Amino acid sequence: MAVKSFEPKFMKVGVLTAALQELTPRAVRDPDPDRAVEEWLAFARDLDANYIQLSAALHPTESDVPPEAMLDPVANTLDLRKPFDKDRAKRVQAALKEYRVGISDIGYFDNMLHHDPAIRKKKHEFMMRVFDTAALLGVDAVCGCVGRNQQRSMDQNLEDFREWFVPLLKEAKSRGLTYRVEQCPMPGWTTSDNFHNNIAYTPGTWIALHRICEKAGVGDQLRIHYDPSHAILMGQDTRSLFQYLKDTGYNFLIGGFHVKGQVVDAKGVSAWGYGGQTVERGDWKGGKPSDNPADQVNAWKKQTVLCEHELPGTAKHDPLGYLQNRTVDWLDHQLAARELLKLDVANTYLIVEHEYPPARIQDKEKLKPILKGSIAFTRKIDEAAACMYALHHEVLPAQGIPVQGRGREAYRS
C-alpha cells in the first residue's frame, strides 16, 4: 500500500484596498494618483498581506452615485481619470518589487447594465481603462459586478447582458483577462423596491449568464468571485451552494474569494424577513425618491435591518448560527471549496474585504491591528482547512484508514 506524503496546499491571502479609503489624503493623491497605490502596498506589507485587490472607482467628482448614498463607498485607490500608461505601470511595478506585495486583481464594482445610455457608456469606458491597467501590470483578472437595468425585468436583463456585457467580456478576452463577478445583490443601489440589482447574485443566474457567454465565445472570461456574506444574506450556506454547482457541472465557475461574513439578526428577520425593510426607510421624501444622498443611503435598510457584515475573526459564532445559515462557518467554507470546486488551490486568492461597520475605522494606526488580526485569522483558517483536506482526502485514504464523523452536509438545514 502506497504512503501518500502530507502536502497541504494553501491559498493566496490579500486585502481589498477599500478597507481604508483615505490612506493617502485626497489632497495628496489627486495631483499624484499613483502615490495611493504605493502607500497601500507599503501598508499591506505591514499587515502581512501578500496581495492587494486594487480598488478602482470613478472619482467622486465623476460618479453618478455620491459616496454619501453608499453603504460602503468603494475607494478609487487606483485613479483612472487619466489613462494608466507605461510610465505609471513602471512606477507601480517598482513599488510591487520594493514591498514584495502582489496584485490579485483590480476591482471596479459598478452597475454595468445601467439603463441610462450616457451613464452606462461612462462606466464601460472606465472599465476599459481598468482592463488596460490590468494588462499593463500583468494582472490576469478584474473583479466587479454585472448590475441591472432598473427599467426591465430580470428575464429582460438577460438580453441586456447579451447586448451590453458580452462586448466587455470580448474586450477582456482580447487582453487575456478574466472577469470575476462578485455576487452581491446590491439591494441598496436603488430607492425602488428591487432587491436584486446585480443579476449575477446566485448560482441559478451564474449558469444562465455563462450559457450566454459560451454561445458568444467568452465562456472562459466569466468567473465568480465568491463572497459568503452574500450567500448568508439570501439564506444560503457555502457547502450546499458549492454542492449545487458540482451537481450541475458548473463547479469550475468560482475563481476567487472575498473573505467577508454576514451575521444575521434573528430579531431583524422576525420584523422584516429576508426581503429587508420595505416601507418607511427614509429614502423617499414627499412621495418620491429623495434627492439627498444622505437619505438615499437608507435604501440599504433592505439589508441592514436584518444583518451586519463581519470582518473574519471578529465575530463570536455558535453552532446554531451555522445550522440556521445565519453566519459563516469559515473552516467548513475553506474545506468545502477544496472538496467540491474545481480549483487550482495554490493559485486561488482569498481577499479580506472589510465592511464591519463598528470596526471600519478610517485611521491607519487604529485600523492596522484590526486588519492584521483578521488577515492572520484568514490565513490560519485556510491553513487548517488545507491540513484537514490533505489528511481526509489524501493521506488517510492512501492507507485505507477511514475518516471519522460526518461534518456539515449539503442541503441540510
Tab-separated table of C-alpha atoms in Angstrom:
chain	number	residue	atom	x	y	z
A	1	MET	CA	0.000	0.000	0.000
A	2	ALA	CA	1.430	3.385	-1.056
A	3	VAL	CA	2.097	6.018	1.546
A	4	LYS	CA	0.935	9.482	0.498
A	5	SER	CA	3.008	12.415	1.723
A	6	PHE	CA	1.375	15.185	3.740
A	7	GLU	CA	1.364	18.102	1.284
A	8	PRO	CA	-1.292	20.713	2.117
A	9	LYS	CA	-1.911	23.464	-0.444
A	10	PHE	CA	-2.622	26.975	0.781
A	11	MET	CA	-4.432	29.842	-0.926
A	12	LYS	CA	-3.045	33.327	-1.530
A	13	VAL	CA	-4.149	35.831	1.124
A	14	GLY	CA	-4.713	39.511	0.422
A	15	VAL	CA	-6.837	42.534	1.268
A	16	LEU	CA	-9.128	44.879	-0.678
A	17	THR	CA	-7.763	48.419	-0.560
A	18	ALA	CA	-11.249	49.873	0.024
A	19	ALA	CA	-10.717	48.912	3.683
A	20	LEU	CA	-9.010	52.282	4.182
A	21	GLN	CA	-10.491	54.916	1.906
A	22	GLU	CA	-8.147	57.769	2.709
A	23	LEU	CA	-4.857	56.046	3.481
A	24	THR	CA	-3.380	58.718	1.234
A	25	PRO	CA	-5.247	62.004	1.784
A	26	ARG	CA	-7.118	63.187	-1.293
A	27	ALA	CA	-5.220	66.470	-1.289
A	28	VAL	CA	-2.053	64.411	-1.830
A	29	ARG	CA	-3.269	61.688	-4.137
A	30	ASP	CA	-5.448	63.721	-6.500
A	31	PRO	CA	-2.434	65.502	-8.039
A	32	ASP	CA	-0.213	62.388	-7.658
A	33	PRO	CA	-2.593	59.426	-8.166
A	34	ASP	CA	-0.091	56.563	-8.040
A	35	ARG	CA	1.058	57.645	-4.599
A	36	ALA	CA	-2.091	55.988	-3.215
A	37	VAL	CA	-1.118	52.641	-4.753
A	38	GLU	CA	2.436	52.884	-3.424
A	39	GLU	CA	1.281	53.691	0.105
A	40	TRP	CA	-1.267	50.871	0.087
A	41	LEU	CA	1.425	48.402	-0.951
A	42	ALA	CA	3.560	49.576	1.974
A	43	PHE	CA	0.554	49.253	4.298
A	44	ALA	CA	-0.193	45.743	3.007
A	45	ARG	CA	3.355	44.705	3.846
A	46	ASP	CA	2.842	45.989	7.398
A	47	LEU	CA	-0.387	43.963	7.590
A	48	ASP	CA	1.422	40.780	6.480
A	49	ALA	CA	-0.849	40.585	3.436
A	50	ASN	CA	0.801	39.017	0.419
A	51	TYR	CA	-1.528	40.675	-2.106
A	52	ILE	CA	-3.842	43.600	-2.559
A	53	GLN	CA	-7.029	43.674	-4.545
A	54	LEU	CA	-6.590	47.122	-6.041
A	55	SER	CA	-9.785	49.114	-5.766
A	56	ALA	CA	-10.750	51.356	-8.677
A	57	ALA	CA	-13.800	53.596	-8.916
A	58	LEU	CA	-14.997	56.676	-10.683
A	59	HIS	CA	-13.600	59.738	-8.934
A	60	PRO	CA	-16.168	61.330	-6.567
A	61	THR	CA	-16.349	64.312	-8.920
A	62	GLU	CA	-17.316	61.995	-11.805
A	63	SER	CA	-19.538	59.356	-10.215
A	64	ASP	CA	-23.317	59.283	-10.717
A	65	VAL	CA	-23.732	57.904	-7.163
A	66	PRO	CA	-22.423	60.173	-4.367
A	67	PRO	CA	-20.353	58.402	-1.689
A	68	GLU	CA	-22.910	59.515	0.904
A	69	ALA	CA	-25.509	57.268	-0.760
A	70	MET	CA	-23.350	54.136	-0.478
A	71	LEU	CA	-23.312	51.738	2.442
A	72	ASP	CA	-19.635	51.003	1.781
A	73	PRO	CA	-18.110	53.534	-0.652
A	74	VAL	CA	-15.572	51.898	-2.947
A	75	ALA	CA	-12.213	53.630	-2.854
A	76	ASN	CA	-10.573	54.867	-6.022
A	77	THR	CA	-7.135	53.779	-4.783
A	78	LEU	CA	-6.455	53.336	-8.494
A	79	ASP	CA	-7.243	56.743	-10.001
A	80	LEU	CA	-8.031	56.427	-13.700
A	81	ARG	CA	-9.222	59.914	-14.544
A	82	LYS	CA	-6.243	59.787	-16.859
A	83	PRO	CA	-5.408	56.510	-18.631
A	84	PHE	CA	-2.842	54.290	-16.982
A	85	ASP	CA	0.239	54.314	-19.242
A	86	LYS	CA	3.614	52.556	-19.350
A	87	ASP	CA	5.298	55.175	-17.155
A	88	ARG	CA	2.655	54.746	-14.462
A	89	ALA	CA	2.993	50.978	-14.776
A	90	LYS	CA	6.768	51.153	-14.234
A	91	ARG	CA	6.257	53.200	-11.096
A	92	VAL	CA	3.726	50.772	-9.630
A	93	GLN	CA	5.799	47.735	-10.622
A	94	ALA	CA	8.781	49.243	-8.811
A	95	ALA	CA	6.659	49.547	-5.662
A	96	LEU	CA	5.426	45.955	-6.041
A	97	LYS	CA	9.033	44.818	-6.130
A	98	GLU	CA	10.098	47.050	-3.252
A	99	TYR	CA	7.379	45.950	-0.858
A	100	ARG	CA	7.195	42.338	-2.099
A	101	VAL	CA	3.419	42.521	-2.362
A	102	GLY	CA	1.441	41.411	-5.415
A	103	ILE	CA	-1.860	42.428	-7.002
A	104	SER	CA	-4.524	39.716	-7.101
A	105	ASP	CA	-6.790	41.646	-9.442
A	106	ILE	CA	-8.292	45.087	-9.962
A	107	GLY	CA	-11.765	45.660	-8.552
A	108	TYR	CA	-14.309	48.062	-10.031
A	109	PHE	CA	-17.758	47.409	-8.554
A	110	ASP	CA	-20.403	49.291	-10.522
A	111	ASN	CA	-23.612	48.812	-12.494
A	112	MET	CA	-22.577	47.769	-15.998
A	113	LEU	CA	-26.203	47.447	-17.154
A	114	HIS	CA	-27.365	50.935	-16.158
A	115	HIS	CA	-30.500	51.918	-18.065
A	116	ASP	CA	-29.226	55.403	-18.955
A	117	PRO	CA	-27.102	55.073	-22.139
A	118	ALA	CA	-24.838	58.018	-21.240
A	119	ILE	CA	-24.146	56.743	-17.705
A	120	ARG	CA	-23.653	53.191	-18.951
A	121	LYS	CA	-21.218	54.397	-21.618
A	122	LYS	CA	-19.220	56.266	-18.976
A	123	LYS	CA	-18.975	53.185	-16.768
A	124	HIS	CA	-17.974	50.969	-19.696
A	125	GLU	CA	-15.280	53.405	-20.790
A	126	PHE	CA	-13.922	53.389	-17.253
A	127	MET	CA	-13.971	49.600	-17.203
A	128	MET	CA	-11.932	49.624	-20.399
A	129	ARG	CA	-9.323	51.687	-18.562
A	130	VAL	CA	-9.375	49.079	-15.791
A	131	PHE	CA	-8.783	46.364	-18.398
A	132	ASP	CA	-5.885	48.285	-19.912
A	133	THR	CA	-4.346	48.852	-16.479
A	134	ALA	CA	-4.577	45.174	-15.604
A	135	ALA	CA	-2.900	44.246	-18.879
A	136	LEU	CA	-0.064	46.734	-18.347
A	137	LEU	CA	0.554	45.451	-14.814
A	138	GLY	CA	0.474	41.799	-15.862
A	139	VAL	CA	-2.606	41.128	-13.739
A	140	ASP	CA	-4.799	38.416	-15.256
A	141	ALA	CA	-8.200	39.300	-13.783
A	142	VAL	CA	-10.553	42.108	-12.899
A	143	CYS	CA	-13.353	41.903	-10.372
A	144	GLY	CA	-16.703	43.664	-10.454
A	145	CYS	CA	-20.454	43.400	-10.744
A	146	VAL	CA	-22.801	42.883	-13.660
A	147	GLY	CA	-25.569	45.162	-12.439
A	148	ARG	CA	-29.179	45.520	-13.542
A	149	ASN	CA	-31.264	47.637	-15.886
A	150	GLN	CA	-33.822	49.023	-13.434
A	151	GLN	CA	-36.391	49.627	-16.150
A	152	ARG	CA	-36.637	45.982	-17.232
A	153	SER	CA	-37.490	42.595	-15.758
A	154	MET	CA	-34.881	40.067	-14.698
A	155	ASP	CA	-35.582	37.982	-17.817
A	156	GLN	CA	-35.152	41.067	-19.983
A	157	ASN	CA	-31.875	41.720	-18.207
A	158	LEU	CA	-30.514	38.520	-19.707
A	159	GLU	CA	-30.931	40.217	-23.071
A	160	ASP	CA	-29.280	43.358	-21.731
A	161	PHE	CA	-26.392	41.194	-20.530
A	162	ARG	CA	-26.033	39.719	-24.013
A	163	GLU	CA	-26.162	43.142	-25.656
A	164	TRP	CA	-24.075	45.236	-23.281
A	165	PHE	CA	-21.958	42.988	-21.056
A	166	VAL	CA	-20.765	40.352	-23.515
A	167	PRO	CA	-18.874	43.038	-25.514
A	168	LEU	CA	-16.969	43.864	-22.323
A	169	LEU	CA	-16.013	40.216	-21.968
A	170	LYS	CA	-14.794	40.190	-25.559
A	171	GLU	CA	-12.553	43.154	-24.722
A	172	ALA	CA	-11.313	41.289	-21.644
A	173	LYS	CA	-10.576	38.247	-23.786
A	174	SER	CA	-8.529	40.302	-26.245
A	175	ARG	CA	-6.310	41.348	-23.308
A	176	GLY	CA	-6.018	37.862	-21.802
A	177	LEU	CA	-8.187	38.768	-18.803
A	178	THR	CA	-10.851	37.016	-16.757
A	179	TYR	CA	-13.796	38.965	-15.328
A	180	ARG	CA	-14.676	37.692	-11.849
A	181	VAL	CA	-18.140	38.759	-10.710
A	182	GLU	CA	-18.916	39.380	-7.053
A	183	GLN	CA	-22.415	38.095	-6.334
A	184	CYS	CA	-23.740	40.824	-4.020
A	185	PRO	CA	-27.401	41.538	-4.894
A	186	MET	CA	-26.741	45.238	-4.131
A	187	PRO	CA	-30.206	45.884	-2.625
A	188	GLY	CA	-29.417	49.488	-1.736
A	189	TRP	CA	-28.306	50.502	-5.230
A	190	THR	CA	-31.782	51.854	-5.872
A	191	THR	CA	-34.551	53.536	-3.879
A	192	SER	CA	-37.064	51.329	-5.707
A	193	ASP	CA	-38.317	48.107	-4.147
A	194	ASN	CA	-35.977	45.943	-6.246
A	195	PHE	CA	-33.747	43.807	-4.020
A	196	HIS	CA	-31.708	42.059	-6.724
A	197	ASN	CA	-29.854	44.838	-8.516
A	198	ASN	CA	-26.873	42.776	-9.623
A	199	ILE	CA	-28.349	39.957	-11.683
A	200	ALA	CA	-25.319	37.711	-11.099
A	201	TYR	CA	-26.298	37.195	-7.474
A	202	THR	CA	-26.808	33.437	-7.231
A	203	PRO	CA	-25.807	30.147	-8.931
A	204	GLY	CA	-29.031	29.968	-10.932
A	205	THR	CA	-28.218	33.218	-12.731
A	206	TRP	CA	-24.481	32.454	-12.934
A	207	ILE	CA	-25.345	29.416	-15.002
A	208	ALA	CA	-27.822	31.305	-17.192
A	209	LEU	CA	-25.255	34.035	-17.841
A	210	HIS	CA	-22.463	31.562	-18.510
A	211	ARG	CA	-24.576	29.816	-21.138
A	212	ILE	CA	-24.970	33.151	-22.917
A	213	CYS	CA	-21.212	33.671	-22.678
A	214	GLU	CA	-20.449	30.233	-24.085
A	215	LYS	CA	-22.582	30.928	-27.144
A	216	ALA	CA	-20.704	34.204	-27.625
A	217	GLY	CA	-17.280	32.575	-27.294
A	218	VAL	CA	-16.406	34.206	-23.965
A	219	GLY	CA	-17.305	31.438	-21.512
A	220	ASP	CA	-13.753	31.333	-20.171
A	221	GLN	CA	-13.872	35.041	-19.374
A	222	LEU	CA	-16.801	34.879	-16.914
A	223	ARG	CA	-15.978	33.609	-13.442
A	224	ILE	CA	-17.345	34.270	-9.952
A	225	HIS	CA	-15.545	35.982	-7.080
A	226	TYR	CA	-17.478	34.233	-4.335
A	227	ASP	CA	-18.320	36.127	-1.154
A	228	PRO	CA	-20.042	34.036	1.557
A	229	SER	CA	-21.577	37.109	3.183
A	230	HIS	CA	-23.987	37.487	0.271
A	231	ALA	CA	-24.947	33.823	0.387
A	232	ILE	CA	-25.793	34.177	4.079
A	233	LEU	CA	-27.873	37.273	3.241
A	234	MET	CA	-30.023	35.108	0.964
A	235	GLY	CA	-30.341	32.170	3.358
A	236	GLN	CA	-27.753	30.008	1.610
A	237	ASP	CA	-24.793	28.129	3.036
A	238	THR	CA	-21.468	27.674	1.303
A	239	ARG	CA	-21.330	23.878	1.275
A	240	SER	CA	-24.781	23.499	-0.278
A	241	LEU	CA	-24.075	26.226	-2.806
A	242	PHE	CA	-20.804	24.590	-3.867
A	243	GLN	CA	-22.516	21.198	-3.970
A	244	TYR	CA	-25.194	22.615	-6.271
A	245	LEU	CA	-22.535	23.910	-8.637
A	246	LYS	CA	-20.878	20.498	-8.642
A	247	ASP	CA	-24.191	18.699	-9.181
A	248	THR	CA	-24.968	20.897	-12.188
A	249	GLY	CA	-21.477	20.662	-13.667
A	250	TYR	CA	-20.593	24.305	-13.007
A	251	ASN	CA	-18.172	23.959	-10.094
A	252	PHE	CA	-15.493	25.499	-12.307
A	253	LEU	CA	-17.209	28.894	-12.179
A	254	ILE	CA	-15.759	30.151	-8.881
A	255	GLY	CA	-12.304	31.600	-9.472
A	256	GLY	CA	-11.594	33.654	-6.353
A	257	PHE	CA	-12.950	34.604	-2.936
A	258	HIS	CA	-13.827	37.613	-0.869
A	259	VAL	CA	-13.437	36.754	2.785
A	260	LYS	CA	-16.282	38.626	4.415
A	261	GLY	CA	-19.006	37.247	6.625
A	262	GLN	CA	-22.560	38.168	7.455
A	263	VAL	CA	-24.141	37.837	10.882
A	264	VAL	CA	-27.928	37.681	10.616
A	265	ASP	CA	-30.005	39.165	13.428
A	266	ALA	CA	-32.944	36.867	14.183
A	267	LYS	CA	-34.897	39.817	15.604
A	268	GLY	CA	-34.483	41.734	12.352
A	269	VAL	CA	-35.646	38.706	10.372
A	270	SER	CA	-38.680	38.494	12.658
A	271	ALA	CA	-39.570	42.100	11.860
A	272	TRP	CA	-38.921	42.162	8.116
A	273	GLY	CA	-37.943	38.760	6.771
A	274	TYR	CA	-35.133	38.271	4.286
A	275	GLY	CA	-36.552	40.909	1.936
A	276	GLY	CA	-35.481	43.655	4.333
A	277	GLN	CA	-37.325	46.841	5.260
A	278	THR	CA	-39.897	47.728	2.600
A	279	VAL	CA	-41.596	50.842	3.983
A	280	GLU	CA	-40.678	53.968	5.945
A	281	ARG	CA	-36.974	53.549	5.270
A	282	GLY	CA	-36.301	57.265	4.861
A	283	ASP	CA	-35.027	57.106	1.266
A	284	TRP	CA	-38.299	58.598	-0.005
A	285	LYS	CA	-39.429	62.127	0.877
A	286	GLY	CA	-42.697	63.746	-0.126
A	287	GLY	CA	-43.894	60.690	-2.017
A	288	LYS	CA	-40.823	60.356	-4.242
A	289	PRO	CA	-37.176	59.271	-4.005
A	290	SER	CA	-35.192	61.850	-2.059
A	291	ASP	CA	-32.622	63.941	-3.902
A	292	ASN	CA	-30.436	63.988	-0.780
A	293	PRO	CA	-27.706	61.294	-0.864
A	294	ALA	CA	-27.787	61.117	2.930
A	295	ASP	CA	-31.417	59.998	2.625
A	296	GLN	CA	-30.750	57.656	-0.293
A	297	VAL	CA	-28.370	55.558	1.825
A	298	ASN	CA	-31.442	54.404	3.752
A	299	ALA	CA	-32.306	52.213	0.762
A	300	TRP	CA	-29.707	49.832	2.210
A	301	LYS	CA	-32.132	49.042	5.058
A	302	LYS	CA	-33.347	46.325	2.698
A	303	GLN	CA	-30.221	44.606	4.019
A	304	THR	CA	-29.003	46.243	7.198
A	305	VAL	CA	-32.181	45.766	9.259
A	306	LEU	CA	-31.579	42.029	9.284
A	307	CYS	CA	-27.833	41.532	9.179
A	308	GLU	CA	-24.405	43.094	9.598
A	309	HIS	CA	-21.181	42.441	7.712
A	310	GLU	CA	-18.499	40.510	9.556
A	311	LEU	CA	-14.757	41.027	9.361
A	312	PRO	CA	-13.344	37.480	9.619
A	313	GLY	CA	-12.139	36.651	13.102
A	314	THR	CA	-14.089	39.400	14.863
A	315	ALA	CA	-17.443	37.646	15.455
A	316	LYS	CA	-18.424	35.070	18.051
A	317	HIS	CA	-20.103	32.187	16.255
A	318	ASP	CA	-22.213	29.367	17.607
A	319	PRO	CA	-23.296	26.003	16.156
A	320	LEU	CA	-26.954	27.080	15.965
A	321	GLY	CA	-25.949	30.092	13.871
A	322	TYR	CA	-24.188	27.786	11.417
A	323	LEU	CA	-27.112	25.370	11.231
A	324	GLN	CA	-29.588	28.196	10.534
A	325	ASN	CA	-27.320	29.622	7.821
A	326	ARG	CA	-27.084	32.888	9.728
A	327	THR	CA	-23.312	33.137	9.868
A	328	VAL	CA	-20.290	31.698	8.058
A	329	ASP	CA	-18.543	28.515	9.161
A	330	TRP	CA	-15.108	29.632	7.979
A	331	LEU	CA	-13.348	26.303	8.415
A	332	ASP	CA	-16.013	24.371	6.513
A	333	HIS	CA	-16.112	27.134	3.901
A	334	GLN	CA	-12.449	26.560	3.088
A	335	LEU	CA	-12.758	22.790	3.324
A	336	ALA	CA	-15.826	22.725	1.045
A	337	ALA	CA	-14.016	24.843	-1.546
A	338	ARG	CA	-11.329	22.164	-1.803
A	339	GLU	CA	-13.759	19.252	-1.748
A	340	LEU	CA	-16.378	20.500	-4.202
A	341	LEU	CA	-14.899	23.111	-6.545
A	342	LYS	CA	-12.504	22.743	-9.442
A	343	LEU	CA	-9.746	24.984	-8.126
A	344	ASP	CA	-6.051	25.467	-8.614
A	345	VAL	CA	-5.817	25.980	-4.868
A	346	ALA	CA	-2.255	27.288	-4.737
A	347	ASN	CA	-3.165	29.994	-7.274
A	348	THR	CA	-6.521	30.983	-5.779
A	349	TYR	CA	-6.902	34.279	-3.930
A	350	LEU	CA	-8.553	34.865	-0.557
A	351	ILE	CA	-9.188	38.600	-0.318
A	352	VAL	CA	-10.225	40.061	3.026
A	353	GLU	CA	-12.950	42.657	2.446
A	354	HIS	CA	-13.506	44.822	5.496
A	355	GLU	CA	-17.053	46.153	5.842
A	356	TYR	CA	-17.840	45.507	9.532
A	357	PRO	CA	-19.252	48.965	10.401
A	358	PRO	CA	-18.077	49.459	14.019
A	359	ALA	CA	-14.516	48.423	13.112
A	360	ARG	CA	-14.332	50.315	9.803
A	361	ILE	CA	-12.052	52.910	11.340
A	362	GLN	CA	-10.540	55.301	8.827
A	363	ASP	CA	-7.377	55.840	10.831
A	364	LYS	CA	-4.276	53.922	9.752
A	365	GLU	CA	-2.803	53.255	13.179
A	366	LYS	CA	-6.123	52.217	14.743
A	367	LEU	CA	-7.145	50.067	11.778
A	368	LYS	CA	-3.781	48.346	11.410
A	369	PRO	CA	-4.068	45.827	14.304
A	370	ILE	CA	-7.684	45.060	13.362
A	371	LEU	CA	-6.872	44.251	9.745
A	372	LYS	CA	-3.641	42.495	10.683
A	373	GLY	CA	-5.530	40.220	13.065
A	374	SER	CA	-8.245	39.429	10.522
A	375	ILE	CA	-5.714	38.644	7.809
A	376	ALA	CA	-3.836	36.368	10.220
A	377	PHE	CA	-7.107	34.627	11.138
A	378	THR	CA	-7.941	34.131	7.457
A	379	ARG	CA	-4.537	32.623	6.757
A	380	LYS	CA	-4.704	30.255	9.733
A	381	ILE	CA	-8.241	29.096	8.883
A	382	ASP	CA	-7.139	28.354	5.321
A	383	GLU	CA	-4.069	26.508	6.576
A	384	ALA	CA	-6.214	24.439	8.952
A	385	ALA	CA	-8.646	23.555	6.148
A	386	ALA	CA	-5.740	22.649	3.874
A	387	CYS	CA	-4.332	20.313	6.514
A	388	MET	CA	-7.727	18.702	7.073
A	389	TYR	CA	-8.216	18.214	3.340
A	390	ALA	CA	-4.779	16.635	2.924
A	391	LEU	CA	-5.450	14.240	5.785
A	392	HIS	CA	-9.059	13.413	4.851
A	393	HIS	CA	-8.643	13.053	1.101
A	394	GLU	CA	-5.004	12.118	0.528
A	395	VAL	CA	-3.008	10.770	3.464
A	396	LEU	CA	-5.588	8.571	5.245
A	397	PRO	CA	-7.324	7.150	2.119
A	398	ALA	CA	-3.954	6.099	0.679
A	399	GLN	CA	-3.566	3.761	3.667
A	400	GLY	CA	-7.209	2.660	3.806
A	401	ILE	CA	-7.860	4.484	7.076
A	402	PRO	CA	-11.453	5.788	7.460
A	403	VAL	CA	-12.190	9.411	8.336
A	404	GLN	CA	-14.265	9.875	11.484
A	405	GLY	CA	-17.538	11.764	11.764
A	406	ARG	CA	-19.910	13.297	9.227
A	407	GLY	CA	-19.167	17.007	9.173
A	408	ARG	CA	-21.571	19.552	7.744
A	409	GLU	CA	-23.700	18.084	4.973
A	410	ALA	CA	-25.009	19.877	1.902
A	411	TYR	CA	-28.725	20.648	1.529
A	412	ARG	CA	-29.329	20.180	5.241
A	413	SER	CA	-30.944	22.884	7.340
